C-alpha atoms as an extended CHARMM CRD file, in Angstrom:
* protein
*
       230  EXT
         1         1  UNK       CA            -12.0140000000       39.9260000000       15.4900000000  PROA      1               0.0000000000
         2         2  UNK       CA            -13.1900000000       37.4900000000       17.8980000000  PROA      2               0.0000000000
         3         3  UNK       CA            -16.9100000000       39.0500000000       17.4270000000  PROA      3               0.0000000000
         4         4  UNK       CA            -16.9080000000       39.0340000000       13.8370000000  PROA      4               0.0000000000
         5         5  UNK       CA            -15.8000000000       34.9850000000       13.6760000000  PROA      5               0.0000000000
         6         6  UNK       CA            -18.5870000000       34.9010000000       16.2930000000  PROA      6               0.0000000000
         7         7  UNK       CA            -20.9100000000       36.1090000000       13.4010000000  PROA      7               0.0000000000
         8         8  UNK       CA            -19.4130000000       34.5940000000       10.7840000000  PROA      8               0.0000000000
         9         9  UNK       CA            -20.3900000000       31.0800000000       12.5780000000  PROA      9               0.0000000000
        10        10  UNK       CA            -24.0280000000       32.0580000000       13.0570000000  PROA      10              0.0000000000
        11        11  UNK       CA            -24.6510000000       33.2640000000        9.9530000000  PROA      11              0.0000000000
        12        12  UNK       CA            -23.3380000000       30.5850000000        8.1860000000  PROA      12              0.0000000000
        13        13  UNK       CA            -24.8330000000       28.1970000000       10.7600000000  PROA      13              0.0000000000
        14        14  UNK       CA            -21.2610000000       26.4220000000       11.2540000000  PROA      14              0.0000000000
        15        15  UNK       CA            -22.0250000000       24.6140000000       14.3600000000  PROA      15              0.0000000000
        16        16  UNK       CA            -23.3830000000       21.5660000000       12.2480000000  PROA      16              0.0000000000
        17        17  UNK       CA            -19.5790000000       20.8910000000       12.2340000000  PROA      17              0.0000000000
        18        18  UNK       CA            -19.1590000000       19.2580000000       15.0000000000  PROA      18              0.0000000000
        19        19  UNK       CA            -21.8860000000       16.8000000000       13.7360000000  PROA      19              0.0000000000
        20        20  UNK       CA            -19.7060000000       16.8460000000       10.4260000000  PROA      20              0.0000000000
        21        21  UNK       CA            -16.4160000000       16.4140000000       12.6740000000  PROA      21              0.0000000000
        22        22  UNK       CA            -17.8580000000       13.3490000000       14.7420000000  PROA      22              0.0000000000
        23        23  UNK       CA            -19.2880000000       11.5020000000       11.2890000000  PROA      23              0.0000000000
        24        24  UNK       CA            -15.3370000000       12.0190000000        9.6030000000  PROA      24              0.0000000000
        25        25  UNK       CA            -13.7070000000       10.8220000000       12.4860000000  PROA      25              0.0000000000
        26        26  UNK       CA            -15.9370000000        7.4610000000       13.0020000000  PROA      26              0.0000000000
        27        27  UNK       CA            -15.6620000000        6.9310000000        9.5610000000  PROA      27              0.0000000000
        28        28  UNK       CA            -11.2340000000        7.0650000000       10.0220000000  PROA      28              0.0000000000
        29        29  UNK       CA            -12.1270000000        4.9420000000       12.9170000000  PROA      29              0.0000000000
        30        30  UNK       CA            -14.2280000000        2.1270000000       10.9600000000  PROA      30              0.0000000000
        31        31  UNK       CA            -11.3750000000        2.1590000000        8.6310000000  PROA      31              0.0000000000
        32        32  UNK       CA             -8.5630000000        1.6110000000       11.0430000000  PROA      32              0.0000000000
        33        33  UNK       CA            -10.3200000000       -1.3210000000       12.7190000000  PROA      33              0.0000000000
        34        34  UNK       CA            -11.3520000000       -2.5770000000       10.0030000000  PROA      34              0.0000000000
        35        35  UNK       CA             -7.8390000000       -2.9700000000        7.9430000000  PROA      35              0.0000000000
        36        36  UNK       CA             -5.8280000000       -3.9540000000       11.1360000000  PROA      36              0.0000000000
        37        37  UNK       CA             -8.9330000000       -6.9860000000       11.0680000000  PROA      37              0.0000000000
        38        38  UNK       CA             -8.4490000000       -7.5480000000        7.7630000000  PROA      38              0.0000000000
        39        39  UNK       CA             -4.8510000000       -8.2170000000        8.6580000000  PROA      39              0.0000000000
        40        40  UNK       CA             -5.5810000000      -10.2860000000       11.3750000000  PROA      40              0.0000000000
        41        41  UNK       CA             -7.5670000000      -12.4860000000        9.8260000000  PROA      41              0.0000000000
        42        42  UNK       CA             -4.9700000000      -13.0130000000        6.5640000000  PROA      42              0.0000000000
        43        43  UNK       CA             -2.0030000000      -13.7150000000        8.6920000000  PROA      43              0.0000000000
        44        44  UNK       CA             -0.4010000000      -10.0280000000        7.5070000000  PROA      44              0.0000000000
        45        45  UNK       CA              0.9370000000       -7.1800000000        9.5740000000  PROA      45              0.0000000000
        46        46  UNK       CA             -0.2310000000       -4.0710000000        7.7690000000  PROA      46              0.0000000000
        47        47  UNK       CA              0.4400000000       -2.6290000000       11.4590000000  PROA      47              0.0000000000
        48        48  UNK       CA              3.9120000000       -4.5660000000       12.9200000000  PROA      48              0.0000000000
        49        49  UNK       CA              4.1050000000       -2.0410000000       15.3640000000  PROA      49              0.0000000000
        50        50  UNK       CA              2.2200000000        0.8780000000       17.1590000000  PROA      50              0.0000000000
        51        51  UNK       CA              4.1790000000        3.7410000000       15.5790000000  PROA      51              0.0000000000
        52        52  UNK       CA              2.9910000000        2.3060000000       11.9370000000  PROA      52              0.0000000000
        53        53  UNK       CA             -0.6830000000        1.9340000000       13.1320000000  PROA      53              0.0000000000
        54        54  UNK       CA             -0.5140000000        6.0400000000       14.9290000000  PROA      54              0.0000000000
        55        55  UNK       CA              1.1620000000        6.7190000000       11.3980000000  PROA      55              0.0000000000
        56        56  UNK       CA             -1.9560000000        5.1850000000        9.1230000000  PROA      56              0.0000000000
        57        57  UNK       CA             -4.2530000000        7.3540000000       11.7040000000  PROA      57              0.0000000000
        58        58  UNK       CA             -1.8040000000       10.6570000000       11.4130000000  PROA      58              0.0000000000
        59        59  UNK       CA             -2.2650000000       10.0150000000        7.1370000000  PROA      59              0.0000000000
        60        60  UNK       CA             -6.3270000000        9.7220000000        6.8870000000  PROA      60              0.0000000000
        61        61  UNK       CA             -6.4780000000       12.3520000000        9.5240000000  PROA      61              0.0000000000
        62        62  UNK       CA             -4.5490000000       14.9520000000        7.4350000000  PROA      62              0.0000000000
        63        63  UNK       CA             -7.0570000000       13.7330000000        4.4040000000  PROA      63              0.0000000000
        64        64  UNK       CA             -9.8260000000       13.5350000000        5.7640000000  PROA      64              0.0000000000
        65        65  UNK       CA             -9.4440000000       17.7640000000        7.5330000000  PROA      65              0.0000000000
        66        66  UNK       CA             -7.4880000000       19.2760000000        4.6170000000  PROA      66              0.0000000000
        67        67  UNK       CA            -10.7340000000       18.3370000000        2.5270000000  PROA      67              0.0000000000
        68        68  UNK       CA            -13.3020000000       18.9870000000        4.8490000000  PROA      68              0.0000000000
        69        69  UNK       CA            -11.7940000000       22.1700000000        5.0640000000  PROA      69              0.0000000000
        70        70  UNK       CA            -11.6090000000       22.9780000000        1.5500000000  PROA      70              0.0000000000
        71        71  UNK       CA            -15.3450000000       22.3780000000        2.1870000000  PROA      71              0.0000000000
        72        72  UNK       CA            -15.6590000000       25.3870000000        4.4210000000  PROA      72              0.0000000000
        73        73  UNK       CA            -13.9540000000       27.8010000000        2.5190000000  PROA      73              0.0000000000
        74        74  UNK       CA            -16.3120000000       27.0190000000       -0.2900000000  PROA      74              0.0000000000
        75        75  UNK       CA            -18.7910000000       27.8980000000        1.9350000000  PROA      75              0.0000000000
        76        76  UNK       CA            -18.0810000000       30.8060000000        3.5800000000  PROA      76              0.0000000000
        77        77  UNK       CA            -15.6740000000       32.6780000000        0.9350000000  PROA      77              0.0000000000
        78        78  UNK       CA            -16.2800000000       30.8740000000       -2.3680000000  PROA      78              0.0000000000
        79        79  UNK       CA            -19.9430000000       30.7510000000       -2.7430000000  PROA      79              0.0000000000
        80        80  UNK       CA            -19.5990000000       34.4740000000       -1.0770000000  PROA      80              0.0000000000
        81        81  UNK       CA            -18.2500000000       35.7350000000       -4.5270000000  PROA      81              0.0000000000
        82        82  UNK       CA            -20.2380000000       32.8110000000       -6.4010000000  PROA      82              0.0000000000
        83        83  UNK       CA            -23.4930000000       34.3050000000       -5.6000000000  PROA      83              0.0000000000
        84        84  UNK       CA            -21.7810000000       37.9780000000       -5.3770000000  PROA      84              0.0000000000
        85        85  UNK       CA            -23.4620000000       37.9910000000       -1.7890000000  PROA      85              0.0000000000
        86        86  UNK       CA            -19.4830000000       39.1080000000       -1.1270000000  PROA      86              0.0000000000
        87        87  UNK       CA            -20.6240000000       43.1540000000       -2.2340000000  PROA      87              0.0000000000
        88        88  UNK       CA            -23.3320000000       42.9050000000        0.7900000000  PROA      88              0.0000000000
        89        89  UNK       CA            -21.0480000000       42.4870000000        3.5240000000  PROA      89              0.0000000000
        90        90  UNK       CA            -18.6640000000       44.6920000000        1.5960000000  PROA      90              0.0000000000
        91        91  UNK       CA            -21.3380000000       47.5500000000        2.7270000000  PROA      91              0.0000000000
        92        92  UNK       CA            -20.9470000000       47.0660000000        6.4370000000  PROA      92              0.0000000000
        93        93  UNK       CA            -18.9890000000       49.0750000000        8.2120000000  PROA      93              0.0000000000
        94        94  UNK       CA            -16.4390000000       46.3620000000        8.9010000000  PROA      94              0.0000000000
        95        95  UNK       CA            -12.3220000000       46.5710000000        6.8440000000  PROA      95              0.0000000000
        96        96  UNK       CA            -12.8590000000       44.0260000000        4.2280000000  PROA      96              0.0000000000
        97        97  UNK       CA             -9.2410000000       42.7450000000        5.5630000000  PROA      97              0.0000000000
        98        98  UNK       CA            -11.0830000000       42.1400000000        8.3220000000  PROA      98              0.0000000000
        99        99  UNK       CA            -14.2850000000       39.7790000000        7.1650000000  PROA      99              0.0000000000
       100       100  UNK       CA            -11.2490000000       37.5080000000        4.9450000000  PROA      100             0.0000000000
       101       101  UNK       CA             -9.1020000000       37.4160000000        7.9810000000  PROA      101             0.0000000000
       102       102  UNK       CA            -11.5730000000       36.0170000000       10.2180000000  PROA      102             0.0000000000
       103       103  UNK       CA            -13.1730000000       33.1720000000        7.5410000000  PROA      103             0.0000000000
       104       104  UNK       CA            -10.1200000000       31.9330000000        6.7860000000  PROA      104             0.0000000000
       105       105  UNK       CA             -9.3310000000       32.1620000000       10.8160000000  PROA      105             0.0000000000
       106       106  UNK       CA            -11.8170000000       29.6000000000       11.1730000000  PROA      106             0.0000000000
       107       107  UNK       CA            -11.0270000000       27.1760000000        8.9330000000  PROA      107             0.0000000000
       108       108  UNK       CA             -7.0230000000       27.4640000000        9.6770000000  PROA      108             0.0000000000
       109       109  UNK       CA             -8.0660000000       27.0520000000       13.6070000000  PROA      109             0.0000000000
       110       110  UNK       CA            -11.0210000000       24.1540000000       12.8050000000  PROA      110             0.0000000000
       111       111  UNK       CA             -8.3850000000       22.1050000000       11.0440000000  PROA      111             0.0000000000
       112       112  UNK       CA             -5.4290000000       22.6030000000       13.8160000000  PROA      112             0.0000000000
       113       113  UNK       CA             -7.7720000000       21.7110000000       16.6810000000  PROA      113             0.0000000000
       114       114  UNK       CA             -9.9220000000       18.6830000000       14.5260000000  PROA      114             0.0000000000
       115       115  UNK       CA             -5.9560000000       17.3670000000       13.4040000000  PROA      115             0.0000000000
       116       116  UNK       CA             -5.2330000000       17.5100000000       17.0720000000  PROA      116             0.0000000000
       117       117  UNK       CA             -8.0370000000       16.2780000000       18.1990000000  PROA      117             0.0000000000
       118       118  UNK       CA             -8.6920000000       13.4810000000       16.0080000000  PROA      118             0.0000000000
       119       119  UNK       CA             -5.5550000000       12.3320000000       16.1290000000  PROA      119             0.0000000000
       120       120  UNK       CA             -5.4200000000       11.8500000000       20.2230000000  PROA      120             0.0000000000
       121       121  UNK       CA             -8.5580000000       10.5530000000       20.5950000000  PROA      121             0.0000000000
       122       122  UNK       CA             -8.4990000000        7.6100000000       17.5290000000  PROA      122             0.0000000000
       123       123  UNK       CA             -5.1850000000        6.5060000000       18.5560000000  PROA      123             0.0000000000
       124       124  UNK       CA             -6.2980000000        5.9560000000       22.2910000000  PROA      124             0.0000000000
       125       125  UNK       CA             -9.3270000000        3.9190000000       21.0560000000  PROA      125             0.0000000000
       126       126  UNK       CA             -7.1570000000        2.1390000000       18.9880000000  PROA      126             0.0000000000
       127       127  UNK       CA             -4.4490000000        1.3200000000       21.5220000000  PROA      127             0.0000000000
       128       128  UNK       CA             -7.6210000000        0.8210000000       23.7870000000  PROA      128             0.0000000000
       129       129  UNK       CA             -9.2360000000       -1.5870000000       21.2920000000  PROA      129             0.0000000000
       130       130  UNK       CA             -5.8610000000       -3.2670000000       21.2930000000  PROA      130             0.0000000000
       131       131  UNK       CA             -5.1010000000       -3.9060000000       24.3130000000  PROA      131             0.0000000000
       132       132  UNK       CA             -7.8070000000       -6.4450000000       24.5730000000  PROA      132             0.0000000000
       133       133  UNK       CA             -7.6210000000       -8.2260000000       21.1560000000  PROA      133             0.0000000000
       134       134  UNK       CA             -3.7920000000       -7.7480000000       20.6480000000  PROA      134             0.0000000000
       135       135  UNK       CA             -3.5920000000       -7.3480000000       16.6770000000  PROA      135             0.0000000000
       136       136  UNK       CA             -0.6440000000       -4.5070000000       16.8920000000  PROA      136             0.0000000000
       137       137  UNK       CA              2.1690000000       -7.1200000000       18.6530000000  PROA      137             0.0000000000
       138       138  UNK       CA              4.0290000000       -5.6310000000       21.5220000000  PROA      138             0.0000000000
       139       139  UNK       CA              3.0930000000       -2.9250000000       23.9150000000  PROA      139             0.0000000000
       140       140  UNK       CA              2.5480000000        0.8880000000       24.6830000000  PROA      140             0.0000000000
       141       141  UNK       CA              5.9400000000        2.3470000000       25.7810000000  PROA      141             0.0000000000
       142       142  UNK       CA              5.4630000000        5.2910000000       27.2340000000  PROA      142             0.0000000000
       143       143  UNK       CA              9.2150000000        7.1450000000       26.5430000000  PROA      143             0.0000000000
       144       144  UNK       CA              7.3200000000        6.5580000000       22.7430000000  PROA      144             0.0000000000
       145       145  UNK       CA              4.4340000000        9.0480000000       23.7270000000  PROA      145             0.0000000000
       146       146  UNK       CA              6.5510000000       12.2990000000       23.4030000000  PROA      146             0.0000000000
       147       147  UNK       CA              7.4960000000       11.8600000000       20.1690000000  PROA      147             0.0000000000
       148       148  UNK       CA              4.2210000000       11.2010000000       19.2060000000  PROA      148             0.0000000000
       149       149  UNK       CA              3.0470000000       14.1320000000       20.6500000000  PROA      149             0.0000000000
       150       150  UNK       CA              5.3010000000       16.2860000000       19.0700000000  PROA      150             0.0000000000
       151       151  UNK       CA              4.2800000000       14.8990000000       15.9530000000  PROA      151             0.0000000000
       152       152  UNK       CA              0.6470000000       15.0160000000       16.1130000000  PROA      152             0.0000000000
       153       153  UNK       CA              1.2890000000       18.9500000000       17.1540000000  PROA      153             0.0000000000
       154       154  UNK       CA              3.3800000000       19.6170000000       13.7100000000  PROA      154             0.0000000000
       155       155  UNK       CA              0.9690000000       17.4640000000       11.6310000000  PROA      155             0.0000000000
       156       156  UNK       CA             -1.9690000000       19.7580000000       13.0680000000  PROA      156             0.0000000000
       157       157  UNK       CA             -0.1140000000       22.7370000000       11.9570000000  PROA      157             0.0000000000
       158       158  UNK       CA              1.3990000000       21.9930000000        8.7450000000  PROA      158             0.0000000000
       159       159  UNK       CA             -2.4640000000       20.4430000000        7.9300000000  PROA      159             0.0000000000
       160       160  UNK       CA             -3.8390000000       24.0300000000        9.1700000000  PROA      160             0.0000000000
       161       161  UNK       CA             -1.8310000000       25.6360000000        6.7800000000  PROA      161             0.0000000000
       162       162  UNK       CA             -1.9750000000       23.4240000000        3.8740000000  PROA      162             0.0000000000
       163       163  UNK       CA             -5.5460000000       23.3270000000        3.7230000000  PROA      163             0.0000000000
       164       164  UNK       CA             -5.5510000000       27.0130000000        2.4600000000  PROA      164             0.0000000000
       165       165  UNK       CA             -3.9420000000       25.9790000000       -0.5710000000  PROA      165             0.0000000000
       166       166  UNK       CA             -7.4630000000       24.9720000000       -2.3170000000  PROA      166             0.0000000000
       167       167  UNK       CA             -8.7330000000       28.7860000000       -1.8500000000  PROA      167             0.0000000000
       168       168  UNK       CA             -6.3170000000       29.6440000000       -5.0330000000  PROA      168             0.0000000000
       169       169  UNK       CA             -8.1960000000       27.9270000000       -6.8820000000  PROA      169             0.0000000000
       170       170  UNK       CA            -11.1880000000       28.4070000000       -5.5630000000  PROA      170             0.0000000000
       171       171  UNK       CA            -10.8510000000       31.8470000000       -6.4320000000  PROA      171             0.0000000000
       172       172  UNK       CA             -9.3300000000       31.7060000000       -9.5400000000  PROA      172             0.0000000000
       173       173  UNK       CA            -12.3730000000       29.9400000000      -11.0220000000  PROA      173             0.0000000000
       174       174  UNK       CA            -15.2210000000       30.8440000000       -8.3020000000  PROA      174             0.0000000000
       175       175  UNK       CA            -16.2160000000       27.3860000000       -8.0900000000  PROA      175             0.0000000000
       176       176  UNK       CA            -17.0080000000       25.4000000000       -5.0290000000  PROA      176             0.0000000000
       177       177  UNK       CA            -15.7260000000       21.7420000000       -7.0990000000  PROA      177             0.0000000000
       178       178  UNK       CA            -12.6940000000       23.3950000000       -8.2490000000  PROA      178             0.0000000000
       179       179  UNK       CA            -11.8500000000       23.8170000000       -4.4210000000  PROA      179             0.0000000000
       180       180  UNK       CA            -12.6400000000       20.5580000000       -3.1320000000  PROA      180             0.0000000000
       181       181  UNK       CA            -11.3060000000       18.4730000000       -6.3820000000  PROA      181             0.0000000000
       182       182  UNK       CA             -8.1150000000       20.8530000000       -5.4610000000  PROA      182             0.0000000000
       183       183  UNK       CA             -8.3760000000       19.8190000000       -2.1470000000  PROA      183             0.0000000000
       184       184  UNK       CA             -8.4730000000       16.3180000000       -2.9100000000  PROA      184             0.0000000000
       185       185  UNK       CA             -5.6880000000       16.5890000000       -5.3650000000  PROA      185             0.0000000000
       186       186  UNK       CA             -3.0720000000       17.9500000000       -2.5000000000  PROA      186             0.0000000000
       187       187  UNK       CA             -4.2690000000       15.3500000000        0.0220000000  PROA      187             0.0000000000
       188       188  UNK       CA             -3.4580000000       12.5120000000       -3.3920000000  PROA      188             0.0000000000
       189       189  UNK       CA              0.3960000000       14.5100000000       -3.0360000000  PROA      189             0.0000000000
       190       190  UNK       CA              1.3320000000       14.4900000000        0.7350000000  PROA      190             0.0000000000
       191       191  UNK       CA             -0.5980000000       10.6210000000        0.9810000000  PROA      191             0.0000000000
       192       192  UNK       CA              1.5930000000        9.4800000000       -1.8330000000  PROA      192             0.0000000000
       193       193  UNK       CA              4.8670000000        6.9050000000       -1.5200000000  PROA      193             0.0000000000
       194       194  UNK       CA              5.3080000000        3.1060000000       -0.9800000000  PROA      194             0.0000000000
       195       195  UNK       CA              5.4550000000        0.9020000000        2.0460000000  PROA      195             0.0000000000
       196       196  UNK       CA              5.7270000000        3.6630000000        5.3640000000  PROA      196             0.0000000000
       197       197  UNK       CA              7.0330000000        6.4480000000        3.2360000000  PROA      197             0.0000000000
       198       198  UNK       CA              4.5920000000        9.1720000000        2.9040000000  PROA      198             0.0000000000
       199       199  UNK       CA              5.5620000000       12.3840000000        0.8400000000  PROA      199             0.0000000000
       200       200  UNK       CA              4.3230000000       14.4310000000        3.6270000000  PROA      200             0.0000000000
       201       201  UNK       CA              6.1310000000       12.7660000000        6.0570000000  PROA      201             0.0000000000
       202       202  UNK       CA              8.9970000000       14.5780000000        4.4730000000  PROA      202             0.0000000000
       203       203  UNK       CA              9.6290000000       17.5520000000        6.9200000000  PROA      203             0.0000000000
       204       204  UNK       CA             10.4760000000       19.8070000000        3.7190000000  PROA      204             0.0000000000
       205       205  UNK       CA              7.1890000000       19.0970000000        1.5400000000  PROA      205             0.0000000000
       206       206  UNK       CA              5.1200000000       19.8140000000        5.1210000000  PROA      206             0.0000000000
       207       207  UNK       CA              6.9140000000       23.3010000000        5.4550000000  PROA      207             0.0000000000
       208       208  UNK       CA              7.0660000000       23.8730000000        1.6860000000  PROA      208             0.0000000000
       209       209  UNK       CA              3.1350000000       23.2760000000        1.3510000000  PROA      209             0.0000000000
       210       210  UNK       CA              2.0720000000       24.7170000000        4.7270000000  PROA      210             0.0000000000
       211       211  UNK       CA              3.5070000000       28.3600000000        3.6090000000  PROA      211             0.0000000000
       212       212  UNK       CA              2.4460000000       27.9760000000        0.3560000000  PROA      212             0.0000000000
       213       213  UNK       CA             -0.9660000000       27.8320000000        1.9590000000  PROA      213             0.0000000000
       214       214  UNK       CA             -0.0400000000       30.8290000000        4.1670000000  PROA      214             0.0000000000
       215       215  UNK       CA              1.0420000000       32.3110000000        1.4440000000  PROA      215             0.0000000000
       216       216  UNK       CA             -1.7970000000       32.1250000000       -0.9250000000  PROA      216             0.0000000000
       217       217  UNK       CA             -4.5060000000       33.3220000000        2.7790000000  PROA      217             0.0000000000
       218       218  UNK       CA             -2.1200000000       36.2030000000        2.7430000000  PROA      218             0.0000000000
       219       219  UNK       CA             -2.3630000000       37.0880000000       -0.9850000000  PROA      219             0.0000000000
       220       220  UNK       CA             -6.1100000000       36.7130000000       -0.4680000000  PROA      220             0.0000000000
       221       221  UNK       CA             -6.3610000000       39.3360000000        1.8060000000  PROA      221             0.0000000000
       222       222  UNK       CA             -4.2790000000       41.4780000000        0.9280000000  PROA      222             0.0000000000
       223       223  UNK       CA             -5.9250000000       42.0470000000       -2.8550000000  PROA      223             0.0000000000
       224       224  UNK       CA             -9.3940000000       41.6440000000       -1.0360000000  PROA      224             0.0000000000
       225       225  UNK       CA            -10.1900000000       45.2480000000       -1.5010000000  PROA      225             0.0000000000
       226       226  UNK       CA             -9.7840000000       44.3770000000       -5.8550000000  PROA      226             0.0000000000
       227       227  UNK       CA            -11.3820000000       41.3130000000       -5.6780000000  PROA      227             0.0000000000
       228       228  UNK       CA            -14.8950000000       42.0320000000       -6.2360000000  PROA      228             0.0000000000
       229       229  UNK       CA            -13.9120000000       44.5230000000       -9.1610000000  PROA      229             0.0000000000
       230       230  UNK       CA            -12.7950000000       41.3540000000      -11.1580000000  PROA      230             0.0000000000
């Protein structure tokens, strides 16, 4: 398995990701500094505390992955059975279980580990950031860093699974768009609510949607060997 994701990478030349990764999370980071300056400078306190600010970075995270991995799964399964390239691979000697299981591998374990990531390393440049101009009031306590930890952990994996969602209807219609305006529509869902309340803070709707995405990889692979016959 490990060897075929190996392949899957090179042939689709996925290590321009990284460059992708690093341009997604300076643009979260621009963003962060600049609304807690914007605040600043009008008196407000979009960010009263550190657990709101770590909670606007934990929300455009979870965006900002969920769609860039709707991206890859138009790339390396959509446009597959777009430009029926799918039947070529089909040839190899390889259990077509097998080649679904390992492209949606890597976007599930690109978008735990860039969720993870991102997360850790934003909110310690914030906090960093702050602790020389002071915007967020108060400071750092560190009996506060466990449950943050915790959190960015079940964010990573409820975003992991979530993410798969947009392949239904990516395959459904064969269309690249349809996956990332899907995408884009699910992110709209779990960003949604007023003041600190986020839909998918809601420990239900992150479960609900995370299996539903597990559910839907699963379905995908499972009627892989009837999917080309369509």
């Amino acid at each position: 398995m490990l060897k075929l994701i190996q392949l899957e990478i090179r042939k689709n030349k996925l290590t321009g990701i990284l460059k992708g990764w690093t341009i997604v999370n300076l643009a979260i980071l621009a963003f962060m500094i600049l609304v807690i300056f914007i605040d600043r400078g009008d008196g407000g306190g979009e960010f009263g505390t550190y657990p709101e600010m770590f909670e606007g970075v934990y929300v455009f995270t979870k965006a900002a992955f969920i769609i860039f991995a709707s991206v890859l799964l138009g790339k390396l399964v959509i446009e597959e059975y777009k430009n029926n390239t799918i039947t070529v691979l089909f040839m190899y000697p390889i259990p077509r279980k097998k080649l679904m299981i390992a492209k949606i591998l890597i976007v599930f374990v690109f978008t735990l580990i860039s969720v993870l990531l991102s997360d850790i390393v934003i909110s310690a440049i914030l906090v960093s950031i702050n602790s020389f101009v002071h915007v967020v009031p108060g400071q750092l306590q560190m009996s506060m860093l466990p449950s943050q930890l915790i959190r960015i952990g079940t964010d990573a994996i409820y975003a992991a699974g979530i993410a798969l969602i947009p392949l239904y209807f990516g395959m459904r219609k064969k269309s690249v768009p349809a996956t990332i305006v899907s995408a884009v529509l699910v992110t709209s869902l779990i960003s949604s609510g007023f003041g600190n309340f986020r839909m998918g803070s809601l420990f239900g709707v992150s479960i609900f949607l995370s299996l539903l995405g597990a559910g839907i990889a699963y379905l995908a692979i499972h009627n892989i060997d009837h999917k080309d016959i369509a």
